[in-house]
Every structure is written in structure tokens, then in C-alpha cells.
């Protein structure tokens, strides 16, 4: 069966520090991968998605970047965190790009102080 | 602009009671609509998917309806349990052309349901 792992679960970082959130999927090949951010009282916001190794699409211009060094690995990064980067980050994968069900990781709670 | 609005924003019911959550959308062109359940501090999990031709679909005590004409969907929970306490998120998918990529989804802000004894 397929599983998705995301870490760390919680992170407290000072403003200006770097960030690296990692996500891996097991039990499937060539998944579509996504990074979402969920702010309190707001819907999930798509940050990045990837349909293959090295292929990254950004939906929202921001202080973050994403990379897919391996087929089932997706990394969310920042060189210098801002206060506004605080939030709940969710990694997800799907089989189909346009209509497929999303399978989410457990989420990473980031607090920037 | 594609939008998904959910109501109520929050809801408290007694264990064993039924409830109905609403979702109105303006997403076009419509592809499908999913309801997700998100427990506090966890990732969302899909409950059901509704396509254009489907009016009603059940998944255990969860029943989803879709009216594509009025662009409304509802999620009915029967005989609620304490474990139903969660945020319920309506997600509508828009079709993209052959040259498009990615998952063009619009998320509602969710209905926070609390089931009490």
C-alpha cells in the first residue's frame, strides 16, 4: 500500500533562518507531488506541484522554493524565513493530475518567531 | 474567479444526532467535487467524490449530494459519533486543457464540526 511521510511534524524557527521540509512517498511510482499551506480560517493554498523529477511548478510567488531530487521525494525550502511563512504545511500526492484524489501527509506546523 | 463557500463555519451537535454541511461553488468548468475530513493537526482524508452526473453518494454514515445546476453540494452525517469531530472541507476540481498541468483545485475553508456527549 502507498504511504506518505512528512517531517518534521513541528518546527520553530527564527526570522531569517533557512527551512527544509521533506516529504517522501512509498509504494507507488511517478506520483504527482504537491506542497500546500493551510492558514487558520483559510482554505488550502497550493504552493508547488511536480509531475516528475526536476519538474516544479509554482502557483504562488513567495519566499519558498521546492525541489524533487528523486521520484518520490519532494522538498520545500527557504533561504530566509519571514514571519508570514508561519503555517501548517501539507505534502500530498496523487495518481491523476487533474481529477485524482489527493493523499495528504500528516503535516508540518511551522512557527516563525 | 473560482470560489468555494462552505456553511456553517462551525457546528456543535450532540452525539447521535444528524447534521448537514453545505458547499456552494462557482468553479468552472466543473470536473468533480470531493469532501475531505481533516482531524485536528492531521492531513485531510477523502470521504467521497461527486462527478457531474452523480446526485447522491454514500460512504457509511456520510451521504453527499450534488446539484450541478445550482452548483451546490451537501454532506449529511447520520448518527454522529465523537470521532466525527473534525473539519470537513469541500474541494472542487476544474477541468484543464490538454496543455495544462497540475491539479486545479479550489478549496473551501471548511466547516468545523464538534460532536459532544
CSV table of N, CA and C in Angstrom, one decimal, chain A residues 34 36 38 41-44 46 49 59 88 90 94 97-102 104-106, chain B residues 31-32 34 36 38 41-44 46 49 89 93 96 101-105 107-109:
chain,number,residue,atom,x,y,z
A,34,UNK,N,2.7,17.5,-4.3
A,34,UNK,CA,2.2,18.8,-4.1
A,34,UNK,C,2.7,19.3,-2.7
A,36,UNK,N,1.2,22.2,0.0
A,36,UNK,CA,0.1,23.1,0.3
A,36,UNK,C,0.4,23.8,1.6
A,38,UNK,N,-1.7,25.7,4.8
A,38,UNK,CA,-3.1,26.0,5.4
A,38,UNK,C,-2.9,27.0,6.5
A,41,UNK,N,-8.4,29.6,9.3
A,41,UNK,CA,-9.5,30.2,8.7
A,41,UNK,C,-9.5,30.4,7.2
A,42,UNK,N,-8.5,29.8,6.6
A,42,UNK,CA,-8.4,29.9,5.1
A,42,UNK,C,-8.3,28.5,4.5
A,43,UNK,N,-8.7,28.4,3.3
A,43,UNK,CA,-8.6,27.1,2.6
A,43,UNK,C,-7.1,26.8,2.2
A,44,UNK,N,-6.9,25.5,1.9
A,44,UNK,CA,-5.6,25.1,1.5
A,44,UNK,C,-5.1,25.9,0.3
A,46,UNK,N,-2.3,26.0,-2.7
A,46,UNK,CA,-1.3,25.2,-3.4
A,46,UNK,C,-0.1,26.1,-3.6
A,49,UNK,N,3.7,22.2,-7.3
A,49,UNK,CA,3.4,20.8,-7.6
A,49,UNK,C,4.5,20.3,-8.6
A,59,UNK,N,2.8,27.9,-8.0
A,59,UNK,CA,1.4,28.5,-8.1
A,59,UNK,C,1.4,29.9,-7.6
A,88,UNK,N,0.6,25.8,8.6
A,88,UNK,CA,0.6,24.3,8.5
A,88,UNK,C,0.8,23.9,7.1
A,90,UNK,N,1.3,21.1,4.2
A,90,UNK,CA,0.9,19.7,3.9
A,90,UNK,C,1.5,19.3,2.5
A,94,UNK,N,-0.8,12.4,-5.8
A,94,UNK,CA,-1.9,11.8,-6.5
A,94,UNK,C,-1.5,11.0,-7.7
A,97,UNK,N,-3.4,13.7,-12.4
A,97,UNK,CA,-3.1,15.1,-12.2
A,97,UNK,C,-4.3,16.0,-12.1
A,98,UNK,N,-5.3,15.9,-12.9
A,98,UNK,CA,-6.4,16.8,-12.9
A,98,UNK,C,-7.6,16.4,-12.0
A,99,UNK,N,-7.9,15.2,-11.9
A,99,UNK,CA,-9.1,14.8,-11.2
A,99,UNK,C,-8.8,13.8,-10.1
A,100,UNK,N,-7.6,13.5,-9.8
A,100,UNK,CA,-7.3,12.4,-8.9
A,100,UNK,C,-7.4,12.9,-7.4
A,101,UNK,N,-7.7,11.9,-6.6
A,101,UNK,CA,-7.8,12.1,-5.2
A,101,UNK,C,-6.4,12.4,-4.6
A,102,UNK,N,-6.3,13.4,-3.7
A,102,UNK,CA,-5.1,13.7,-3.1
A,102,UNK,C,-4.9,12.9,-1.8
A,104,UNK,N,-2.8,13.0,1.6
A,104,UNK,CA,-2.0,14.0,2.3
A,104,UNK,C,-1.1,13.4,3.3
A,105,UNK,N,0.0,14.0,3.6
A,105,UNK,CA,0.8,13.7,4.7
A,105,UNK,C,0.3,14.2,6.0
A,106,UNK,N,1.0,14.0,7.1
A,106,UNK,CA,0.5,14.4,8.4
A,106,UNK,C,0.6,15.9,8.7
B,31,UNK,N,-15.3,19.7,-12.9
B,31,UNK,CA,-14.9,18.3,-13.1
B,31,UNK,C,-15.4,17.4,-12.1
B,32,UNK,N,-15.1,17.7,-10.8
B,32,UNK,CA,-15.7,16.9,-9.7
B,32,UNK,C,-15.6,17.6,-8.4
B,34,UNK,N,-15.1,16.9,-4.2
B,34,UNK,CA,-14.7,16.0,-3.1
B,34,UNK,C,-15.0,16.6,-1.8
B,36,UNK,N,-13.5,16.2,2.1
B,36,UNK,CA,-12.4,15.7,2.9
B,36,UNK,C,-12.8,15.9,4.3
B,38,UNK,N,-10.8,16.4,7.9
B,38,UNK,CA,-9.4,16.7,8.5
B,38,UNK,C,-9.5,16.8,10.0
B,41,UNK,N,-4.8,18.9,13.4
B,41,UNK,CA,-3.3,18.6,13.3
B,41,UNK,C,-2.9,17.5,12.4
B,42,UNK,N,-3.9,17.0,11.6
B,42,UNK,CA,-3.6,15.9,10.6
B,42,UNK,C,-3.9,16.4,9.2
B,43,UNK,N,-3.5,15.6,8.2
B,43,UNK,CA,-3.8,15.9,6.9
B,43,UNK,C,-5.2,15.4,6.5
B,44,UNK,N,-5.8,16.1,5.5
B,44,UNK,CA,-7.2,15.7,5.1
B,44,UNK,C,-7.2,14.3,4.5
B,46,UNK,N,-9.9,11.9,2.1
B,46,UNK,CA,-11.1,12.0,1.2
B,46,UNK,C,-12.2,11.1,1.7
B,49,UNK,N,-16.3,11.4,-3.6
B,49,UNK,CA,-16.2,12.2,-4.8
B,49,UNK,C,-17.5,12.2,-5.5
B,89,UNK,N,-13.9,19.6,4.6
B,89,UNK,CA,-13.5,20.5,3.6
B,89,UNK,C,-14.1,20.1,2.2
B,93,UNK,N,-12.9,20.5,-8.3
B,93,UNK,CA,-11.8,20.4,-9.3
B,93,UNK,C,-12.3,21.0,-10.6
B,96,UNK,N,-8.9,21.2,-16.8
B,96,UNK,CA,-7.9,22.0,-17.5
B,96,UNK,C,-7.7,21.4,-18.9
B,101,UNK,N,-1.4,21.6,-16.7
B,101,UNK,CA,-0.9,20.5,-15.8
B,101,UNK,C,-1.3,20.8,-14.4
B,102,UNK,N,-1.0,19.9,-13.5
B,102,UNK,CA,-1.3,20.1,-12.1
B,102,UNK,C,-2.8,19.9,-11.8
B,103,UNK,N,-3.0,20.0,-10.6
B,103,UNK,CA,-4.4,19.7,-10.0
B,103,UNK,C,-5.0,21.0,-9.8
B,104,UNK,N,-5.9,21.5,-10.6
B,104,UNK,CA,-6.6,22.8,-10.4
B,104,UNK,C,-7.7,22.6,-9.5
B,105,UNK,N,-7.4,22.8,-8.2
B,105,UNK,CA,-8.5,22.6,-7.2
B,105,UNK,C,-8.7,23.9,-6.5
B,107,UNK,N,-10.3,25.0,-2.8
B,107,UNK,CA,-10.6,24.5,-1.5
B,107,UNK,C,-11.6,25.5,-0.8
B,108,UNK,N,-12.6,24.9,-0.1
B,108,UNK,CA,-13.3,25.7,0.8
B,108,UNK,C,-12.6,25.8,2.1
B,109,UNK,N,-13.0,26.7,3.0
B,109,UNK,CA,-12.3,27.0,4.2
B,109,UNK,C,-12.7,26.0,5.3
